XYZ file of C-alpha atoms in Angstrom:
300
model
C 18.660 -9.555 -10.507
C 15.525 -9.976 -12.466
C 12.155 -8.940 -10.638
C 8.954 -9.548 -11.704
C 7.180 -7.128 -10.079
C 2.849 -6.097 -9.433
C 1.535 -2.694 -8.747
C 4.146 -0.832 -10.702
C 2.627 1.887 -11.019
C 1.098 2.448 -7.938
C 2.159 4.974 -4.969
C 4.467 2.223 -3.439
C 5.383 0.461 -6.875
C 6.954 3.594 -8.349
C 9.030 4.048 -5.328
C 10.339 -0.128 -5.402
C 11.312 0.493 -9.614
C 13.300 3.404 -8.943
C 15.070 1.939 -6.196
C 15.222 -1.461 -7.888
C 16.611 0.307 -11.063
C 19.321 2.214 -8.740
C 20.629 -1.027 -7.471
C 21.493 -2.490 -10.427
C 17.658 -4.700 -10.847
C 15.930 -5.191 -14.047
C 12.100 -4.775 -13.501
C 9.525 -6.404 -15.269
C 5.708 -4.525 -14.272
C 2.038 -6.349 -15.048
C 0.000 -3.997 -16.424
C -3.517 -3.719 -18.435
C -1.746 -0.839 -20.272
C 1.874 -0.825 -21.310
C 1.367 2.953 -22.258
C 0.401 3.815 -18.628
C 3.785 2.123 -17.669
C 5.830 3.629 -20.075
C 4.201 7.644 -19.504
C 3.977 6.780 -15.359
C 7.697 5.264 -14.975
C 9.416 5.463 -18.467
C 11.611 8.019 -17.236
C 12.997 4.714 -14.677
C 15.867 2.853 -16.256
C 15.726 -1.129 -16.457
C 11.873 -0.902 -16.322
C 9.678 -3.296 -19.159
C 6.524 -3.682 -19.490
C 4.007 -6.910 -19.578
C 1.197 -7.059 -20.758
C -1.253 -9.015 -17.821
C -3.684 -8.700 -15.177
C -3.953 -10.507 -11.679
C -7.727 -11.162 -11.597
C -8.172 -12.202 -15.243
C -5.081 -13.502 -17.136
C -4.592 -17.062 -16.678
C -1.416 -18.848 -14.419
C 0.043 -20.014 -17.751
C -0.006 -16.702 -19.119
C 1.272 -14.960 -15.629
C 3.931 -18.094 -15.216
C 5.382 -17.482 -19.179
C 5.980 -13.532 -18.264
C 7.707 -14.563 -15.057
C 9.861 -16.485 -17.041
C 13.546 -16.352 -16.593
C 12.806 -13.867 -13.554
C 14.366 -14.378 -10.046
C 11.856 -13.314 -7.884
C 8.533 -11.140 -7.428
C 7.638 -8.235 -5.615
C 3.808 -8.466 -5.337
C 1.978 -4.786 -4.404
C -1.297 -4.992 -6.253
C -3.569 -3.888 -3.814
C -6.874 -2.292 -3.445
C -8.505 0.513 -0.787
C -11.788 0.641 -2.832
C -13.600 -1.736 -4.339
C -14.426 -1.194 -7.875
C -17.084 -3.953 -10.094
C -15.328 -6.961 -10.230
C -12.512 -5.594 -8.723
C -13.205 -6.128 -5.181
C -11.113 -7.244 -2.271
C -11.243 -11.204 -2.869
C -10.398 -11.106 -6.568
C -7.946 -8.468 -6.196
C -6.054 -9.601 -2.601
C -7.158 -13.130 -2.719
C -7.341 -15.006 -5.753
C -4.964 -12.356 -7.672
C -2.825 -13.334 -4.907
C -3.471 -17.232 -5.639
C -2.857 -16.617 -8.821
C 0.433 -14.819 -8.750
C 2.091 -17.359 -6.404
C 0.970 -20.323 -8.655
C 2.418 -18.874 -11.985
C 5.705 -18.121 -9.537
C 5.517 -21.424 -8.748
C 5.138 -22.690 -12.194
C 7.622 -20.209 -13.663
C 10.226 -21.923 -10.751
C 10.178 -18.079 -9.271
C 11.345 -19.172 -5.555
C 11.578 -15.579 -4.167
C 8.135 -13.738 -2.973
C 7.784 -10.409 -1.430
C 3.927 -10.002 -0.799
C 2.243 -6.761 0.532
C -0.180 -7.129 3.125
C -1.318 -4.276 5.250
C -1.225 -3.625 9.505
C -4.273 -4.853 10.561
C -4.592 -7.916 8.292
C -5.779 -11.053 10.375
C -8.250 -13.485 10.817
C -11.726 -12.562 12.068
C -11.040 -8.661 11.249
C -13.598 -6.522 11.433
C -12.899 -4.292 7.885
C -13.361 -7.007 5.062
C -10.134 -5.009 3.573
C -8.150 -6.357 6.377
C -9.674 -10.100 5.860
C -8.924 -10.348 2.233
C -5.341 -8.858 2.922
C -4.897 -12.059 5.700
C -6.012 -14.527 3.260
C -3.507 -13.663 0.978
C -0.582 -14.112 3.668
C -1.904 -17.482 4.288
C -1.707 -18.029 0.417
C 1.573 -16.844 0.404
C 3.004 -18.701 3.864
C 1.751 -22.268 2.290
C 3.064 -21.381 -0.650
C 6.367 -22.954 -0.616
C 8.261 -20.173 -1.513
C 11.058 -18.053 0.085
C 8.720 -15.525 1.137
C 8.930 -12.028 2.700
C 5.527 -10.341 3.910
C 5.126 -6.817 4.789
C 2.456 -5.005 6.540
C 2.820 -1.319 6.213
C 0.543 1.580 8.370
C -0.881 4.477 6.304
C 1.996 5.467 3.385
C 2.456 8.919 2.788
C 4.374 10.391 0.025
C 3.948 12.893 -2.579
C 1.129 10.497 -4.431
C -0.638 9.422 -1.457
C -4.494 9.903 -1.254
C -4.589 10.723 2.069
C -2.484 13.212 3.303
C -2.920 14.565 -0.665
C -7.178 14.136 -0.193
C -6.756 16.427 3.335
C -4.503 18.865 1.772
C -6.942 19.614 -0.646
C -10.107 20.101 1.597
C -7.586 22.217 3.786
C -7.092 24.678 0.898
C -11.035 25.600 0.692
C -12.630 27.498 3.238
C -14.710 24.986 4.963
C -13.962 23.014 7.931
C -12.181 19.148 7.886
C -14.385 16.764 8.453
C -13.086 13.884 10.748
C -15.196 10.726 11.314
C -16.243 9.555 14.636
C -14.377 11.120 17.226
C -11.327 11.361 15.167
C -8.788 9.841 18.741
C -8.232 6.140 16.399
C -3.959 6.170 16.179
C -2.165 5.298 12.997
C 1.901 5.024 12.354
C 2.565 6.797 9.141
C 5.319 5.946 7.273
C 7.020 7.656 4.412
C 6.917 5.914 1.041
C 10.531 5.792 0.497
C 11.229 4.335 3.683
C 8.491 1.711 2.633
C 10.506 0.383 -0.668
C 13.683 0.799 0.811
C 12.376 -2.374 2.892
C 11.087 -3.991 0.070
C 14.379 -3.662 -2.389
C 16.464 -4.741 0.705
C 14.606 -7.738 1.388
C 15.370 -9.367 -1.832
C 18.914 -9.501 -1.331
C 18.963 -10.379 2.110
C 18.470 -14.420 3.034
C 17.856 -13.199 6.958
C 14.472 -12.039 6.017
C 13.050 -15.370 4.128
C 9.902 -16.594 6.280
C 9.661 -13.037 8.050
C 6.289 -11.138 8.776
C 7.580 -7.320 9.204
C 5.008 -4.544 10.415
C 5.783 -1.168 9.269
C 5.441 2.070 10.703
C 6.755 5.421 11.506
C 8.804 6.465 14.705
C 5.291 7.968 16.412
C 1.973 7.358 16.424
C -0.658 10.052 15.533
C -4.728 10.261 15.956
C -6.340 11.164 13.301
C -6.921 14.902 14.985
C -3.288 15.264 15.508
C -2.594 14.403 11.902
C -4.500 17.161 10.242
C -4.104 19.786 12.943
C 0.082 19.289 12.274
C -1.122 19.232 8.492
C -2.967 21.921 8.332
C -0.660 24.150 11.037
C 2.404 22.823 8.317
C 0.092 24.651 5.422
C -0.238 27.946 7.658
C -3.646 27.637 7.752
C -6.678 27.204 10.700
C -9.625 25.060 10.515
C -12.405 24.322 12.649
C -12.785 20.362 12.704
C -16.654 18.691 12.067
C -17.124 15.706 13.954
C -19.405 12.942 11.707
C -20.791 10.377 13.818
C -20.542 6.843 12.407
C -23.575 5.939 12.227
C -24.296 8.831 10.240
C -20.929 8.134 8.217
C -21.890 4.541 7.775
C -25.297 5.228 6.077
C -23.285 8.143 3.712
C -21.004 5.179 2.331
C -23.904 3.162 1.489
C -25.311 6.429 -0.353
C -22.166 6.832 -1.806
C -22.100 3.361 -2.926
C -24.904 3.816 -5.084
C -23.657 6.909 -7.373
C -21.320 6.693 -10.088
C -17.034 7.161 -9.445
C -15.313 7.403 -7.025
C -16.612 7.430 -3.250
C -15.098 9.781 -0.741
C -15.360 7.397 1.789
C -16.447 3.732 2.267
C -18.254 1.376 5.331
C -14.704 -0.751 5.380
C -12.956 2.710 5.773
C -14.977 4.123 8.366
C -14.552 0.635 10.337
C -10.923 0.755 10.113
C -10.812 4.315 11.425
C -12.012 2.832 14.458
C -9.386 1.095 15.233
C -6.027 1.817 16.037
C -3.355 0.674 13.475
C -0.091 0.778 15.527
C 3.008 -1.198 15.762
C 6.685 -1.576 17.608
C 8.595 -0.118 14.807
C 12.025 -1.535 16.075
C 12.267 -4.769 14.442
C 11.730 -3.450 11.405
C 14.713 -0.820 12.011
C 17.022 -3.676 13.109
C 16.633 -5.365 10.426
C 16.564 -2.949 7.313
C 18.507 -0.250 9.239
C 16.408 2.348 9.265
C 16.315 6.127 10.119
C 12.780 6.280 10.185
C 11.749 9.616 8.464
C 9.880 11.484 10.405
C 5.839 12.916 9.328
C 6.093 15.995 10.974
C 9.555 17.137 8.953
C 7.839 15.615 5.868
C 4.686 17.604 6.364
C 7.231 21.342 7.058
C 9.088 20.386 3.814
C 6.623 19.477 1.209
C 3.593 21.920 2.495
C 6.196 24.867 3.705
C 4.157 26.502 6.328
């Protein structure tokens, strides 16, 4: 099969191409920077390059490098906002825009990622933009799959990866609010096993799927096992969010790359749990589980 797919690159992406490549898929990634492609996941069989970008090229351009493809996996997403690059051009009209030129390139196959949490009325504009793009992508017309994973962690992810490094200095973590908000990890390749599957199974056309790991963790409980997995001890500092709230509009203000933002520290208030059973049913699924993940790739 030929797949067209976004966010290449990315933590998730690289994951989908090698898995893609493995069962027999040719892969076609958008990207500002065919270079980036080729140095990031040249060493990936079946994997080309096109030259694009979801929030500026046009749908004629997007729909003539879709051309001749069978279907697209769609993973561009966002956690920060960056210039123009904010959560509406990047989840919502890069979202219009890639099911239009899929439409026009007479694509019928769509596997979108969302995120647990999306839905109408959210609190966190990140999971509002996310929600807006499933409702692009249900009117769409297309045989679509949706997928709305929990945190992702892998050996690229920025947040167990952010924590690990703080845990290596001798300071104490700092944990926002009261640090008892749950989230279901799940493991990366468990994530684009789901999304590889999908495409050649008919049974999950029209399906929403949330994904998440076999157990739920607070925040606390995630970087105590973290940290314990590291053989290391750290004192935890408690930031109130009101105080955290007022730091992300500081941080807002500097140049790079903020440590935190207000959208984050609103999602950290709220859970971000689901009932990971259907999704084992129907990918069949030995859910991998954080805590061995954590033993093998730290080694405490």
């Amino acid at each position: 099969m030929k797949i067209f797919v976004t966010g290449g690159t990315g933590h998730v992406g690289e994951s989908v191409l090698r898995l893609l490549s493995e069962a027999g898929h040719d892969s076609r990634v958008l990207t500002r920077n065919p270079e980036f492609v080729r140095g990031r996941v040249g060493s990936i069989p079946r994997v080309y390059p096109a030259l694009g970008d979801i929030t500026t090229s046009s749908v004629e351009v997007l729909a003539g490098l879709m051309a001749k493809m069978e279907a697209v996996i769609h993973i561009v997403g966002i956690i920060i906002e960056k210039g123009t690059a904010g959560f509406e051009a990047v989840h919502t009209e890069g979202t219009r825009r890639i099911v239009e030129a899929a439409k026009r390139a007479r694509v019928k196959r769509f596997v979108h990622m969302s995120a647990l949490g999306a839905r109408e009325g959210a609190a966190a504009r990140y999971h509002r933009t996310k929600f807006a793009a499933e409702e692009i992508v249900r009117e769409s017309g297309l045989d679509w799959t949706i997928f709305r994973p929990s945190i992702i962690y892998g050996e690229r992810d920025e947040f167990l990866n952010t924590f690990a490094g703080i845990a290596r200095l001798p300071l104490p973590l700092p944990i926002i609010g009261s640090g008892k908000g749950k989230l279901q990890p799940i493991w990366v390749e468990d994530v684009a096993h789901c999304f590889v599957k999908s495409i050649e199974t008919e049974e999950t056309v029209g399906q929403t799927y949330e994904l998440g790991g076999d157990k739920a963790y607070s925040i606390k409980e995630i970087m105590r096992l973290l940290v314990r997995s590291m053989g290391k001890r750290r004192p935890f500092v408690h930031l109130p969010v009101p105080i955290a709230r007022f730091q992300a509009k500081l941080f807002d203000l500097l140049p790079g790359k903020p440590p935190f933002t207000a959208d984050q520290v609103t999602m950290l208030g709220e859970d971000n749990v689901c009932d990971p059973a259907p999704l084992k049913e129907a990918f069949g699924l030995t859910l991998r589980s954080m805590e061995n993940y954590l033993q093998e790739r730290f080694g405490g």
